[in-house]
Coordinates of C-alpha atoms in Angstrom, one line a residue:
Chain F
X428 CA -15.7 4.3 -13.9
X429 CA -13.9 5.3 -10.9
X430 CA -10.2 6.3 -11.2
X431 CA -6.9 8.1 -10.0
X432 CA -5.5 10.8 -11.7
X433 CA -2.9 12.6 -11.0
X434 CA -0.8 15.8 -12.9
X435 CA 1.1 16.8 -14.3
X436 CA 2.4 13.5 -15.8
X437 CA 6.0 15.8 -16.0
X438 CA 7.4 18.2 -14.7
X439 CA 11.1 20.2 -14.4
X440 CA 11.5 22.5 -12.2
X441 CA 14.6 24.5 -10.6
X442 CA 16.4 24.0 -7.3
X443 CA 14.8 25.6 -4.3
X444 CA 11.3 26.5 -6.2
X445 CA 8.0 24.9 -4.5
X446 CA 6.4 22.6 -6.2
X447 CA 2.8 21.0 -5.9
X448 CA 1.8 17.2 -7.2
X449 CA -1.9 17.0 -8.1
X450 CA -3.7 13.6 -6.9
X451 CA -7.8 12.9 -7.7
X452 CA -9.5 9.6 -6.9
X453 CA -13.1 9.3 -7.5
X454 CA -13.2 5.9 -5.9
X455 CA -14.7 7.6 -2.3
X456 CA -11.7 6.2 -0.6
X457 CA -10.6 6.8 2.6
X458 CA -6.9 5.8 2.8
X459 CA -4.4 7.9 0.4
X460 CA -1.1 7.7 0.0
X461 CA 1.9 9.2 -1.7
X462 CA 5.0 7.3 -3.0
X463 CA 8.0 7.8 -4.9
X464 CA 10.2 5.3 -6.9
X465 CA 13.9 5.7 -7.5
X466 CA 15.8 3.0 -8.6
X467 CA 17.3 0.0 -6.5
X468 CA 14.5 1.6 -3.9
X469 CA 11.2 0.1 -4.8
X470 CA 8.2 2.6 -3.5
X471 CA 9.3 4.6 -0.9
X472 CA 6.0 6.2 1.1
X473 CA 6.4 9.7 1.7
X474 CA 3.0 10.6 3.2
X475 CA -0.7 9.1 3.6
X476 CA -3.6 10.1 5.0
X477 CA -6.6 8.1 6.7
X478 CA -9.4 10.7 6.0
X479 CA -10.3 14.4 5.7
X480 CA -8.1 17.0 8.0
X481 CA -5.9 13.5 8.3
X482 CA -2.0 13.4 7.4
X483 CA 0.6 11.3 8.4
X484 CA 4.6 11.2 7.6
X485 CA 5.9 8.0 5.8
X486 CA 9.1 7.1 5.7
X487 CA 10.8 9.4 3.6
X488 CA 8.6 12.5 4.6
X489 CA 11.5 15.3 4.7
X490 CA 11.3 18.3 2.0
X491 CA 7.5 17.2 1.5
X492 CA 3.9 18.2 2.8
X493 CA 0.6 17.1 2.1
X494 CA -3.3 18.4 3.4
X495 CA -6.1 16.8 2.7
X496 CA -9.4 19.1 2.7
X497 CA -11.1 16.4 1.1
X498 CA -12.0 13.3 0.6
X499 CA -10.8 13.0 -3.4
X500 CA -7.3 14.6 -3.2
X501 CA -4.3 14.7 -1.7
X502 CA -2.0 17.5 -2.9
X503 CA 1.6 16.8 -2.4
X504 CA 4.0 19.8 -2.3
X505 CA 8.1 20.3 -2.2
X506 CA 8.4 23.2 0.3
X507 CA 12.1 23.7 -1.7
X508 CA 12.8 21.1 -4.4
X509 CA 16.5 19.6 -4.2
X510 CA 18.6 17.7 -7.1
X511 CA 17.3 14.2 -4.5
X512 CA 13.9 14.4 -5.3
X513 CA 14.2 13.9 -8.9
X514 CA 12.1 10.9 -9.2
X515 CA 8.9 9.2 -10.3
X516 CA 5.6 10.1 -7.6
X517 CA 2.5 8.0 -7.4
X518 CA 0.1 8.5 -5.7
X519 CA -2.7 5.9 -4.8
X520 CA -6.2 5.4 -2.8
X521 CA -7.0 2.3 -1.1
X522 CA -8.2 0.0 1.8
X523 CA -5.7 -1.9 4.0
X524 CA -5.9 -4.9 1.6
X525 CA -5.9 -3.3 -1.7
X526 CA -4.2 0.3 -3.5
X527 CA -4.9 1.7 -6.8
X528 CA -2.4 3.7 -8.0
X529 CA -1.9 6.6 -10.5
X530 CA 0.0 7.1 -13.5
X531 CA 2.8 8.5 -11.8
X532 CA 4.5 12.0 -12.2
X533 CA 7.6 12.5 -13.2
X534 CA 9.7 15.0 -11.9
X535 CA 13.3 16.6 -12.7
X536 CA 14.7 19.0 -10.2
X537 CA 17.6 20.8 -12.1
Chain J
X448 CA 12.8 0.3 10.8
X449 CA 10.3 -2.2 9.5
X450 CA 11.7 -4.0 6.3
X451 CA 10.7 -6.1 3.7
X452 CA 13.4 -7.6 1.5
X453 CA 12.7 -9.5 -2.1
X454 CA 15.1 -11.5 -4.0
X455 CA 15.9 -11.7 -6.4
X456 CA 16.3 -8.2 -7.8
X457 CA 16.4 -9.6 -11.4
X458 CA 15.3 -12.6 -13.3
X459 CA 15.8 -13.3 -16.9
X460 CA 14.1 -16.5 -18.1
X461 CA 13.4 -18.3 -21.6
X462 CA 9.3 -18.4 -22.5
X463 CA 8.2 -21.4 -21.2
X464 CA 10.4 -21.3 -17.9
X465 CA 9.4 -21.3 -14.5
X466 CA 9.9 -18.1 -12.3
X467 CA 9.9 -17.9 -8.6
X468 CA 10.3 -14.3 -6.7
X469 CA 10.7 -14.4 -2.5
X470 CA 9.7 -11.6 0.0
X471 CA 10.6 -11.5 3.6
X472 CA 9.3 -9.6 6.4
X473 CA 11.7 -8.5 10.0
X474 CA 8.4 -8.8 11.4
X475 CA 5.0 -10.4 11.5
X476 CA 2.3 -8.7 8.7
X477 CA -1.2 -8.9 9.1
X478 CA -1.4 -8.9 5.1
X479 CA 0.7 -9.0 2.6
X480 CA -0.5 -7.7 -1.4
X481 CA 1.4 -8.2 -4.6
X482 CA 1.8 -5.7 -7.3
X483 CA 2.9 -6.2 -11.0
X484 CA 4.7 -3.0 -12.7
X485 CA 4.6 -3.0 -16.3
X486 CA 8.1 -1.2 -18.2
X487 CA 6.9 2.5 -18.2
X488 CA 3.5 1.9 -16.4
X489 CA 2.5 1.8 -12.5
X490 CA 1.8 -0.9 -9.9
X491 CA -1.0 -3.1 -10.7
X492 CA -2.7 -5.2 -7.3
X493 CA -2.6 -8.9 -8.2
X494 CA -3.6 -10.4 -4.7
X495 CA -3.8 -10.0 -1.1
X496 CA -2.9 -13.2 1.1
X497 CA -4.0 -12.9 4.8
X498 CA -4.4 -16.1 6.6
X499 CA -0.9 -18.3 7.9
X500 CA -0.1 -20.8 4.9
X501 CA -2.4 -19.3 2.4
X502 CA -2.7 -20.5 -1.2
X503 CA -3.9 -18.8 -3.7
X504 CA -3.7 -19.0 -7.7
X505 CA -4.7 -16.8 -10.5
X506 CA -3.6 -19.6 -13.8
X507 CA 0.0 -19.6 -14.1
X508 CA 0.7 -17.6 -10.8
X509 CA 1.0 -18.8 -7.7
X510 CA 0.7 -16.6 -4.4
X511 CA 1.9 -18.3 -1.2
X512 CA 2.2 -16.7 2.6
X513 CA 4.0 -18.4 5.0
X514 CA 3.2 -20.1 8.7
X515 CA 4.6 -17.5 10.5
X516 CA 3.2 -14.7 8.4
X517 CA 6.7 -13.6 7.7
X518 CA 7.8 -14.4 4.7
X519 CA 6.1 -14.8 1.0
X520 CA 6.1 -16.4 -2.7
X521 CA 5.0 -15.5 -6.2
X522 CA 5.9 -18.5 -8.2
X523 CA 4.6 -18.0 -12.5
X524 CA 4.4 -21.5 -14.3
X525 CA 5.7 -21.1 -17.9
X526 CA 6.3 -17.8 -18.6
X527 CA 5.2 -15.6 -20.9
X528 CA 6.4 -12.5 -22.9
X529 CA 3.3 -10.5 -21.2
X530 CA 4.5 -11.6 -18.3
X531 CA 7.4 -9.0 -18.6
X532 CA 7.7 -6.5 -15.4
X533 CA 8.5 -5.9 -12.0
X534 CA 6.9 -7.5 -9.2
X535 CA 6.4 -6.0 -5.7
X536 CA 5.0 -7.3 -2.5
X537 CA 4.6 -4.9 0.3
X538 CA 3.4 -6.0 3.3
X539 CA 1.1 -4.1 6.2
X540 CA 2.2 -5.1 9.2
X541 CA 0.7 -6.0 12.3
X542 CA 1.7 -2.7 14.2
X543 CA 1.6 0.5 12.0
X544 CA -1.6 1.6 11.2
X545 CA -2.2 -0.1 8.1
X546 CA 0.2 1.5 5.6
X547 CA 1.9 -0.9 2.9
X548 CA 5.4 -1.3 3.5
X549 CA 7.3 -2.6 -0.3
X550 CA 9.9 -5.2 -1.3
X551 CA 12.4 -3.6 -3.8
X552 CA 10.8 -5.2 -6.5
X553 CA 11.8 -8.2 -8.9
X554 CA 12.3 -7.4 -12.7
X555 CA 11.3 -10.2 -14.7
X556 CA 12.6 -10.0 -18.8
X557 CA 11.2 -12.8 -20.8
X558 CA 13.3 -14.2 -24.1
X559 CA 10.9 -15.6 -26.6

């Protein structure tokens, strides 16, 4: 069965150490996006790409990158992780009408 | 910046009550997709409405998208304890390239 995975599921890391999020979708899809959820925000999008080679900043893009160098994953990394993005990240695959999303990973930035 | 605001934030209801969460939209959406969030887990799709004054139902729950394609409703018919979570709608809208813009969410808590 086609899924989205994503790793770790936790993390902790230190102030001002890069970090990278792991996404894999086997669905073949297209559209990927990352998200994170704090609370009193809902899902925040932080990136999302359209295809291969494609990337695009959501609305809370600062302190994050993504590339996508294919079509099944969308690494998202913290260039210099900050206290403010300790969170929950999911990432998910999708059409315009429809997302799957991962697991989630959560991450502590200490 | 684009918005989409859902109320209420929480709901707590008795099993067997009625619950009814609202999502509006500053601006028009070309679709708009509901999401259910189990405690602990991650967003689930329910539905996608996409036609002014859509109805759709999946047994106890009720999806409705308004005239003007601005506004939304999830309404659940006696509630259930698996019913427990938070629901999102996020809307794409008309200009934007497709990506899902989300409510803040409502947090249902059922009392058996």
């Amino acid at each position: 069965d086609a899924e989205i995975t994503q790793s770790p599921r936790h993390k902790i890391t230190e102030t001002g150490r890069q970090v990278t999020l792991a996404c894999h979708q086997t669905w073949n899809h297209n559209n990927m996006f990352w998200y994170r959820q704090d609370l009193g925000h809902g899902l925040r999008l932080i990136h999302y790409s359209y295809g291969v080679h494609d990337t695009n900043k959501g609305e809370v893009s600062d302190g994050y990158s993504v590339s996508r160098s294919n079509t099944e994953d969308l690494p998202l990394t913290l260039e210099s992780a900050a206290s403010s993005q300790t969170s929950v990240y999911f990432c998910a695959s999708g059409t315009t009408y429809e997302q799957y999303f991962g697991p989630g990973t959560r991450l502590t930035v200490t | 910046g684009q918005q989409v605001m859902q109320i209420p934030q929480y709901q707590h209801v008795q099993e067997g009550e009625d619950f009814t969460t609202y999502c509006n939209s500053s601006t028009t959406l070309s679709n708009i997709q509901w999401y259910k969030q189990r405690p602990g887990g991650h967003p689930v799709f329910l539905i996608q409405l996409v036609k002014s004054g859509e109805v759709k139902k999946q047994k106890r729950l009720t999806f409705q998208f308004g005239e003007a394609k601005k506004n939304s409703s999830l309404h659940i018919t006696a509630t259930q304890t698996t019913d427990v979570g938070t629901y999102f709608c996020a809307g794409v809208m008309m200009v934007g390239g497709g990506k899902l813009i989300f409510g803040q969410g409502t947090e249902l808590s059922v009392k058996p």
